[in-house]
Each structure stands twice: as structure tokens, then as C-alpha cells.
XYZ file of C-alpha atoms in Angstrom:
551
model
C 178.431 129.248 58.407
C 177.664 132.587 60.015
C 178.265 132.625 63.737
C 175.571 134.132 65.980
C 176.558 137.377 67.650
C 175.400 139.181 70.769
C 172.938 141.978 69.929
C 174.255 145.559 70.221
C 171.053 147.354 71.204
C 170.212 147.660 74.879
C 166.613 146.626 74.174
C 167.615 143.343 72.548
C 170.345 142.592 75.088
C 168.006 143.125 78.006
C 165.226 141.034 76.470
C 167.544 138.121 75.683
C 169.445 138.176 78.958
C 166.323 138.557 81.086
C 164.599 135.692 79.250
C 167.581 133.410 79.818
C 167.756 134.435 83.480
C 164.017 133.915 83.957
C 164.140 130.421 82.454
C 167.201 129.494 84.504
C 165.757 130.834 87.738
C 162.461 129.042 87.128
C 164.202 125.723 86.473
C 166.515 126.038 89.482
C 163.624 127.067 91.720
C 161.528 124.117 90.631
C 164.438 121.724 91.233
C 165.228 123.210 94.636
C 161.552 122.965 95.562
C 161.157 119.336 94.468
C 164.187 118.049 96.371
C 162.937 118.954 99.839
C 159.384 117.985 98.850
C 160.534 114.417 98.194
C 162.223 114.226 101.598
C 159.202 115.807 103.246
C 156.905 113.211 101.657
C 159.135 110.418 103.011
C 159.021 111.928 106.516
C 155.264 112.388 106.257
C 154.815 108.736 105.213
C 157.001 107.503 108.083
C 155.090 109.612 110.623
C 151.802 108.366 109.185
C 153.012 104.764 109.483
C 154.137 105.429 113.060
C 150.742 106.915 113.947
C 148.935 103.859 112.548
C 151.297 101.557 114.463
C 150.729 103.441 117.724
C 146.971 103.353 117.213
C 147.105 99.610 116.529
C 149.322 98.943 119.568
C 146.843 100.761 121.802
C 144.200 98.030 121.067
C 144.384 95.735 124.138
C 142.677 92.910 122.261
C 145.624 92.689 119.876
C 148.065 92.719 122.813
C 146.215 89.904 124.555
C 145.987 87.874 121.320
C 149.718 88.383 120.685
C 150.516 87.306 124.230
C 148.425 84.159 123.651
C 150.012 83.788 120.162
C 146.489 83.712 118.653
C 147.526 84.402 115.027
C 144.000 84.195 113.640
C 142.654 86.895 115.948
C 145.659 89.119 115.356
C 145.452 88.655 111.559
C 141.761 89.560 111.517
C 142.239 92.843 113.396
C 145.454 93.738 111.552
C 143.900 93.313 108.122
C 140.897 95.357 109.137
C 143.181 98.191 110.201
C 145.280 97.914 106.996
C 142.244 98.179 104.769
C 140.839 101.077 106.781
C 144.062 103.114 106.751
C 145.362 102.280 103.253
C 148.691 101.067 104.615
C 150.732 98.536 102.609
C 150.985 96.171 105.555
C 150.251 95.926 109.286
C 152.482 93.235 110.826
C 152.202 92.129 114.457
C 154.923 89.911 115.987
C 155.365 88.153 119.269
C 158.198 88.844 121.678
C 160.632 86.817 119.560
C 159.930 88.562 116.213
C 157.673 85.828 114.742
C 154.900 87.225 112.529
C 151.352 86.839 113.818
C 149.862 88.792 110.861
C 150.857 89.647 107.289
C 149.225 90.605 104.006
C 150.544 87.278 102.697
C 149.123 84.628 105.098
C 151.838 82.192 104.020
C 154.457 84.333 105.804
C 152.654 84.139 109.160
C 154.794 82.152 111.604
C 158.044 83.321 110.010
C 160.542 85.764 111.469
C 160.314 89.339 110.170
C 162.873 90.451 107.555
C 163.964 93.543 109.499
C 165.410 93.801 113.002
C 162.610 93.899 115.649
C 164.938 94.419 118.624
C 164.616 98.259 119.005
C 160.811 98.012 119.202
C 160.987 95.004 121.548
C 163.227 97.101 123.830
C 160.463 99.725 124.038
C 161.644 102.184 121.343
C 159.550 103.730 118.555
C 161.276 103.488 115.179
C 160.705 105.227 111.798
C 162.746 104.389 108.712
C 162.751 103.782 104.968
C 163.567 100.076 104.667
C 163.599 97.228 102.129
C 161.487 94.214 103.082
C 159.510 91.407 101.549
C 157.097 93.942 100.039
C 159.827 96.204 98.647
C 160.935 99.654 99.836
C 158.472 101.121 102.343
C 158.199 103.894 104.905
C 157.901 102.045 108.228
C 156.820 102.845 111.750
C 157.495 100.340 114.529
C 156.280 100.477 118.149
C 156.306 98.015 121.042
C 153.087 96.089 121.810
C 152.307 96.206 125.531
C 149.769 94.614 127.829
C 147.807 96.662 130.323
C 150.524 96.074 132.945
C 153.169 97.520 130.578
C 154.847 94.235 129.743
C 156.080 94.069 126.101
C 154.642 91.064 124.299
C 155.611 91.944 120.703
C 155.848 94.726 118.147
C 153.566 96.399 115.608
C 155.156 97.331 112.272
C 153.221 99.388 109.705
C 154.509 100.125 106.213
C 153.465 102.545 103.476
C 154.599 101.661 99.965
C 157.197 103.859 98.278
C 155.058 103.687 95.137
C 152.256 105.611 96.829
C 154.804 108.235 97.950
C 156.115 108.626 94.414
C 152.572 108.848 93.102
C 151.938 111.773 95.443
C 155.213 113.387 94.356
C 154.348 113.048 90.666
C 150.919 114.552 91.269
C 152.625 117.531 92.923
C 155.188 117.881 90.106
C 152.417 118.623 87.639
C 151.182 121.516 89.789
C 154.728 122.751 90.358
C 155.486 122.720 86.644
C 152.246 124.576 85.918
C 153.164 127.227 88.487
C 156.692 127.436 87.087
C 155.310 127.835 83.582
C 152.982 130.610 84.745
C 155.875 132.344 86.501
C 158.026 131.975 83.397
C 155.307 133.485 81.229
C 154.781 136.369 83.662
C 158.522 136.993 83.848
C 158.838 136.991 80.076
C 155.982 139.485 79.714
C 157.463 141.714 82.427
C 160.855 141.526 80.732
C 159.309 142.526 77.406
C 157.516 145.500 78.987
C 160.667 146.592 80.810
C 162.768 146.201 77.684
C 160.358 148.323 75.631
C 160.349 151.025 78.281
C 164.134 150.964 78.446
C 164.214 151.206 74.668
C 162.216 154.427 74.819
C 164.305 155.846 77.663
C 167.647 155.053 76.007
C 166.427 156.050 72.517
C 167.492 152.599 71.299
C 171.169 153.472 71.666
C 173.726 150.694 71.469
C 175.322 149.645 74.750
C 178.798 150.571 73.526
C 177.531 154.044 72.595
C 176.044 154.488 76.092
C 179.394 153.602 77.626
C 181.160 156.080 75.357
C 178.612 158.787 76.168
C 179.102 158.179 79.878
C 182.884 158.456 79.590
C 182.566 161.627 77.529
C 180.080 163.107 79.985
C 182.343 162.437 82.942
C 185.305 163.967 81.126
C 183.259 167.013 80.142
C 181.712 167.574 83.578
C 184.979 167.313 85.448
C 187.033 169.107 82.819
C 185.060 172.311 82.308
C 185.860 175.349 84.426
C 182.209 176.114 85.134
C 180.232 174.602 87.966
C 177.276 172.390 87.056
C 174.594 171.095 89.412
C 171.765 168.775 88.294
C 168.608 168.730 90.423
C 165.629 166.386 90.378
C 161.978 167.431 90.542
C 162.063 167.672 94.351
C 165.149 169.889 94.425
C 167.611 167.160 95.421
C 171.114 167.124 93.980
C 171.554 164.382 91.401
C 174.977 165.398 90.174
C 177.565 168.090 90.909
C 180.892 168.379 89.123
C 184.203 169.220 90.782
C 183.981 172.938 90.040
C 180.478 173.201 91.536
C 181.639 171.386 94.684
C 184.520 173.864 94.975
C 182.485 177.006 94.287
C 179.582 176.050 96.556
C 181.739 174.321 99.207
C 179.445 171.275 99.053
C 179.992 168.396 101.496
C 180.963 164.941 100.247
C 177.501 163.535 100.940
C 175.658 166.269 99.042
C 174.271 163.906 96.389
C 170.655 163.078 97.174
C 170.213 165.998 99.593
C 168.096 169.107 99.071
C 169.674 172.467 98.324
C 167.994 174.035 101.371
C 169.665 171.423 103.597
C 173.173 172.259 102.356
C 173.206 175.994 101.642
C 172.195 178.661 104.161
C 169.074 180.725 103.463
C 169.734 183.538 101.033
C 169.831 184.569 97.426
C 172.108 181.735 96.284
C 169.755 179.039 97.589
C 166.767 180.818 96.048
C 168.492 181.065 92.658
C 169.445 177.369 92.651
C 165.944 176.242 93.648
C 164.283 178.492 91.063
C 162.506 180.816 93.488
C 164.390 183.684 91.816
C 164.297 183.547 88.023
C 166.386 185.293 85.428
C 169.594 185.089 83.429
C 173.114 185.693 84.747
C 171.930 186.135 88.331
C 174.712 187.271 90.711
C 175.097 185.631 94.111
C 177.701 185.386 96.839
C 179.089 182.218 98.438
C 181.674 182.969 101.109
C 184.189 185.352 99.524
C 183.259 184.364 95.977
C 181.023 186.206 93.550
C 179.096 183.742 91.359
C 176.882 184.156 88.314
C 174.172 181.472 88.036
C 171.879 180.343 85.220
C 169.113 177.802 85.739
C 167.435 175.734 83.025
C 164.489 173.397 83.639
C 164.568 169.839 82.239
C 161.781 167.739 80.762
C 161.516 165.474 83.816
C 160.743 168.357 86.174
C 164.305 168.853 87.383
C 166.798 171.543 86.484
C 170.423 172.122 85.536
C 172.249 175.074 87.088
C 175.526 176.436 85.727
C 177.818 178.560 87.880
C 180.587 180.904 86.793
C 183.179 182.247 89.185
C 183.213 186.015 88.747
C 185.545 186.693 91.686
C 188.669 187.361 89.644
C 186.706 189.361 87.097
C 185.167 191.359 89.942
C 188.646 192.143 91.228
C 189.660 193.335 87.776
C 186.542 195.476 87.572
C 187.362 196.986 90.934
C 190.887 197.714 89.735
C 189.357 199.395 86.687
C 187.117 201.460 88.940
C 190.117 202.450 91.049
C 192.039 203.453 87.957
C 189.069 205.439 86.689
C 188.669 207.137 90.065
C 192.363 207.990 90.138
C 192.095 209.432 86.642
C 189.143 211.561 87.717
C 191.058 212.663 90.802
C 194.052 213.697 88.717
C 191.751 215.532 86.322
C 190.104 217.350 89.225
C 193.484 218.251 90.718
C 194.665 219.466 87.351
C 191.588 221.672 87.166
C 192.224 223.040 90.667
C 195.900 223.664 89.955
C 195.007 225.448 86.743
C 192.678 227.768 88.665
C 195.376 228.498 91.230
C 197.984 229.164 88.549
C 195.576 231.569 86.859
C 195.077 233.336 90.184
C 198.817 233.525 90.772
C 199.404 234.808 87.233
C 196.798 237.541 87.716
C 198.386 238.697 90.966
C 201.778 238.852 89.284
C 200.439 240.769 86.284
C 198.787 243.263 88.648
C 202.097 243.759 90.412
C 200.819 242.468 93.731
C 203.886 240.460 94.527
C 203.353 240.260 98.298
C 199.806 238.894 97.884
C 201.169 236.378 95.345
C 203.807 235.183 97.797
C 201.204 234.854 100.583
C 198.888 232.890 98.258
C 201.632 230.413 97.383
C 202.603 229.956 101.060
C 198.986 229.487 102.097
C 198.289 226.826 99.475
C 201.513 224.964 100.173
C 200.891 225.025 103.919
C 197.332 223.746 103.648
C 198.403 220.860 101.437
C 201.253 219.892 103.770
C 199.081 220.030 106.899
C 196.243 218.072 105.282
C 198.558 215.387 103.938
C 200.264 215.027 107.305
C 196.924 214.736 109.097
C 195.789 211.978 106.713
C 199.036 210.078 107.169
C 198.847 210.445 110.949
C 195.253 209.241 111.290
C 195.287 206.572 108.566
C 198.626 204.798 108.808
C 197.557 201.829 106.679
C 199.008 202.662 103.212
C 196.223 200.900 101.301
C 193.420 202.768 103.043
C 195.371 206.039 102.897
C 196.005 205.681 99.147
C 192.327 204.888 98.587
C 191.210 207.953 100.548
C 193.685 210.220 98.805
C 192.727 208.987 95.365
C 189.021 209.632 95.977
C 189.265 212.985 97.765
C 189.424 215.171 94.683
C 186.445 213.362 93.113
C 184.375 214.002 96.250
C 185.259 217.668 96.165
C 184.273 217.899 92.503
C 180.888 216.316 93.277
C 180.326 218.828 96.018
C 180.397 216.275 98.843
C 182.300 216.899 102.046
C 183.895 213.699 103.358
C 185.385 214.048 106.813
C 187.501 211.699 108.872
C 186.478 212.239 112.495
C 189.182 213.603 114.840
C 189.136 210.485 117.042
C 189.856 208.185 114.092
C 193.048 206.164 114.012
C 193.935 203.191 111.792
C 197.397 201.718 112.485
C 199.389 199.881 109.856
C 198.690 196.479 111.468
C 195.868 195.066 109.317
C 196.052 191.294 108.842
C 194.171 191.530 105.539
C 194.386 195.089 104.118
C 192.332 194.106 101.084
C 189.409 193.101 103.317
C 189.621 196.428 105.167
C 189.632 198.363 101.884
C 186.690 196.267 100.613
C 184.564 197.010 103.673
C 185.553 200.680 103.878
C 185.221 201.301 100.165
C 181.800 199.673 99.789
C 180.327 201.542 102.755
C 181.551 204.964 101.659
C 180.674 204.269 98.044
C 177.054 203.622 99.065
C 177.075 206.810 101.159
C 178.366 208.893 98.238
C 175.852 207.402 95.841
C 173.053 208.407 98.205
C 174.103 212.104 98.110
C 174.022 214.841 95.526
C 175.757 217.132 97.992
C 176.260 217.056 101.730
C 178.548 215.381 104.206
C 179.940 211.914 104.837
C 181.821 211.149 108.042
C 184.202 208.207 108.431
C 185.387 206.844 111.769
C 188.182 204.283 112.044
C 189.144 202.993 115.496
C 191.336 200.160 116.729
C 190.552 198.404 120.016
C 193.320 195.900 120.496
C 192.968 193.470 117.574
C 189.413 194.641 116.782
C 188.755 197.193 114.035
C 185.661 199.408 114.125
C 184.552 201.118 110.906
C 181.697 203.601 110.956
C 180.342 205.563 107.970
C 177.545 208.134 108.345
C 176.000 210.474 105.754
C 173.529 213.335 105.593
C 171.341 211.667 102.981
C 167.732 210.523 103.235
C 168.640 207.445 105.273
C 167.345 203.870 104.942
C 163.750 203.041 105.930
C 163.448 200.617 108.839
C 161.597 198.032 106.750
C 164.521 197.832 104.274
C 167.389 197.578 106.761
C 167.471 193.770 106.527
C 166.925 193.492 102.772
C 169.835 195.756 101.804
C 172.264 192.964 102.765
C 170.687 190.468 100.330
C 172.667 189.651 97.198
C 171.295 191.406 94.151
C 169.123 193.885 96.046
C 169.741 197.467 94.920
C 167.873 200.716 94.418
C 170.292 201.951 91.739
C 170.712 201.246 88.047
C 173.507 198.784 87.317
C 176.346 199.870 84.992
C 177.086 197.824 81.921
C 180.373 196.371 83.178
C 179.288 195.060 86.610
C 176.154 194.002 88.511
C 174.744 195.986 91.402
C 173.627 194.720 94.795
C 176.789 192.822 95.768
C 178.779 195.350 97.810
C 176.812 195.320 101.044
C 176.224 191.571 100.726
C 179.976 191.001 100.520
C 180.569 193.269 103.515
C 177.914 191.344 105.469
C 179.437 187.970 104.574
C 182.962 189.168 105.330
C 181.900 190.481 108.759
C 180.117 187.207 109.584
C 183.098 185.151 108.459
C 185.372 187.138 110.776
C 182.964 186.662 113.662
C 182.005 190.330 113.596
C 178.830 192.264 112.921
C 177.344 194.987 110.740
C 174.561 197.308 111.803
C 172.636 200.075 110.085
C 170.637 202.871 111.678
C 170.177 206.637 111.698
C 173.369 208.626 112.220
C 174.168 212.003 113.768
C 174.051 213.710 110.351
C 170.426 212.690 109.842
C 171.061 210.006 107.232
C 172.208 206.394 107.360
C 175.008 205.140 109.586
C 176.741 201.803 108.951
C 178.826 200.261 111.740
C 181.102 197.274 111.099
C 183.063 195.484 113.796
C 185.852 193.136 112.663
C 187.429 191.102 115.494
C 190.993 189.875 115.000
C 191.409 192.153 111.975
C 194.584 193.770 113.351
C 197.828 192.489 114.782
C 197.941 192.758 118.554
C 199.507 196.090 119.556
C 203.172 195.965 120.556
C 204.344 198.400 123.273
C 206.742 201.024 122.046
C 206.884 204.356 120.246
C 204.276 204.934 117.551
C 205.795 205.427 114.102
C 204.031 207.996 111.959
C 204.516 207.146 108.295
C 205.798 209.704 105.862
C 203.279 211.714 103.894
C 205.178 211.115 100.694
C 203.261 209.157 98.113
C 199.859 210.558 99.156
C 198.512 212.968 96.519
C 198.026 216.616 97.449
C 194.357 217.357 97.888
C 192.528 220.503 96.814
C 191.517 222.854 99.581
C 187.840 222.123 99.142
C 188.517 218.448 99.726
C 189.687 218.578 103.343
C 187.477 215.561 104.182
C 188.262 212.282 102.450
C 186.317 210.512 99.690
C 185.970 206.715 99.468
C 184.887 204.757 96.448
C 184.048 201.030 96.599
C 186.807 199.091 94.911
């Protein structure tokens, strides 16, 4: 014999389980409803019997007849009341418990079958009791004369059969209501099961569990961030990498993107206000690349890639390329000088040749010493030296102002180079020839960086937009996106509690000013050590000012 088995499909499991639950709940509800109804009917019958007894006892003619032990008069009134109220019996006794009325006249003159003492003591009594007429709901009250003297009791009973008849008449209605509820529940279960079947594509429950396990493993195992949004822009799901990259709080699920992220390009990309593929954005000190794909239910899925390490590699590549160009430019300059020296020697002008060599050597030594004295930080000095020859070749004069001084006390030299390099790189890109001036000053632990150029400047209406991620007026190279440099400088300054300002400088072009509090170690009293000029490349004579290139 083949044993029945539990269905595998979610549709069938839901339909079967919900039907069983609906039937069980309906049966339990009906039973729980009937139990108190039965007790309530008993209480109602006892109160009804008590009300009839009280009404009967209030008839002074019955009290006087009972006091005179006039059984015929009492029986006549009692039977009239019984027939009028539908009670099973109305029994009146004297002060000793002897019946003066009864539905069976043969029992008149006999003592009642239940204890009359509580009523004869002046108490009102309700109870379900067994008597000569079977089990009845009874109400007993004392029978008093006008002066308050108790002369007997009035006992009224309502048959248990009439109570059960009322209960059975209610059961039919209850069962009909339960049947209607069962039918409605079954129909609702069928509708819900069909809808669930469409939503789950009729997948087996075990397959859903496996898919969920695989999804969790995939979401938390991949090295890309993933954020799922609903149609109103609220976060439905975010994997571990997305929480790390976006620095999301623990209670981010169910909250809107605009409530969690500050206003800016990143929030606009995630919410879909900015569209496109591989959109760059900045979150803290991280460079992210985002892609957003809409879903059929009106939501969206956003993937995030951390480009920070790749950006560092690209900057290293740019530095290497700049150094190569600097070496090529220096090689070109040295070749020209060697040709000049060779010509002087061939012409026999030995004194002029000696003076030329001394002049070139002296200018290089003085320039290198001045760079080392003003820019003592080795990272910034190496960056300036590596870019100087390129600036000279492009016909741009980059000058470090005489009042500049950068000690070798930077807490984060890479941050200083990032800020300095990005600012000067933007200044150089804005020129085809001209001048760029760099000012570096230390005020205690605060570092002030100022870069001014002789270019066309930045219009006033664009001075806020230039700090937005992705905003640029230049064509992006193939290996890296544009529009991130100034945004990173802005974020870095804000994170340090500093500021960045842009305006018109003394050279007629743009001037960027960055203030970085707590960027330097606190100065220590004592002699100032001037680092050696060794390790800084010799610069061509035309490149007396320094060139900076954004890393």
C-alpha cells in the first residue's frame, strides 16, 4: 500500500495546511463559543426565575394569604403567574417551608424538597437544583408583609429542558456561521495559494530553501557591494561589502537612501537621479564605481565596486609617467647644454666654457637647496622635483612663494600630496602657458595650502559645482575617470575639520585655498634641521618654479 506523502510544491502545501488550520480553528472557535453560552443561558434562566419570584413576592395579597395559610387563594394567584410567565413552577410556602401552591395540587401541604432557610432568613437565592420536577434554574426570595415581617418564601423554577432547547436553537445558527466562515476561509486560502504559486513560480519548498542559502552565500561572499531598493527608494537588502563601502548603520534596512547618505553625487546615483554606466562617486576616502539596474517591481539593484586601490595604482602610474617625462625633458636640456659646451670648446673659447659650466652647476645647486629648505617634507619635495621639468617643457612657470615653508612634520604625507597634487594639476590643466604660484605655510599644527594661476579663472556660478563628484570640464582619459580630484580634496578637508575655498587670485585666475587643522605634529622648540638636497633631481634653468601633478 502506497503511503501518502506531503506535497513538495509551495502551492499545494499552503492550500492543504491552510485548509486544515481553517477547519481546526473553526471547530475550536465554535466549541469555545458554545461553552460559555451554556453557562450564560443558565445564569439568564436563574436571573429570570429570580425576577419572577421578586415580582410575585411584591403582591401583598399573596403575602396576606400565606400569613393566613389560605392555600386556595395562594394557589390561584401562583398558577396565574406561572402560566403568564412560562415558568415551570411557582411555589409559595409558609414560614415553616410547607407548600401553599404547586403545579401538582397533591403536593400542597407538604414540605419543599430543597432547603427554604436562606430565603426565610431574608436572602435572595439563585441556583441550579434538582427537585420534584427535575433539574431547574431556581430563584428564591422571602415573602414579606407590609410591615416587613417574613411569612414565607416564593420559589420559581425554569425547566432545564427549556434552557437546552434554547441552546440547541443557537447551535444551529452557530454551526451555520462556522460553516460560512469555513467556506470563506477555504476560498481565501485558495486565492492566496494561487497568488503565491504565481509569485514563487511553483517552485518546490526545498528548492526555495536552497535558493535562499545560495543567495545568502553569494551576497555575503562576493567582493562587490550590492544594495536592493524598493519602489520608494528604501533599502530592502545590503550585503556586507555594501555596508562597509557605504558605511551604512545597522538599522539601514527599511530606511530611504536620502536619510542615510548625505546629499551629493553618491546619493543621486543610488536613487537613480543620475543615470549611466560605471558612474564614479566618492564616499569618505573611497572612490566607488556604481551601476544601477531597475527591477520589474519598480525597485532597483545597485552594484558598487571599490576603485580606491586601483585609483592609487593609477596615480602611481601617472607619477611614473610624469617622472619619465621629467627625465626625458632633463635629458633634452642636458643635451643642449653639452652641445653648447662642445661648441665653445671647438671654438677654442675655453674661459667661456669654464664660466658656462660653473654657472649651470651653481644655479642647479642653489635651486635644489632652496627647494629643500622651503619644502622639507620629502614626499612633497620629490613630487615637486619630479614635475618641474615637465612644467618647463610645457612653458608654464610654477613658483613657490618666498614665504612658503613646509616642515617635515606631516601626520599623513599622502593626504598632503593628494591635496597639493590635485590643486596644482587642475591649475596646470587650465593653462597653455603662464604662471602658477604655490604657497605652503604651517601655523602650529595647521597646514595652509594655496594654489593660484594666471588662467581664465572659475565663474562664480560654478564655484560650488566644481566640488561635486564627476563634474569636469575636461575630457577623461581612457585609464581613469575625471571629476574626482577636487571632490576628494573637498571630502578630505571636511573630514579633517578644515575648509576649501575658491576665488580670484592675484595672478588674475583661480585661487584655491585649503586649510587642514591638525595636519602637522605640534612644533618642538629647538634648532631647525634643513634636510640635505641629495635625492632631489637637478632642475633645468627654465624650471626655477616648481610643477605639481595630481597623483
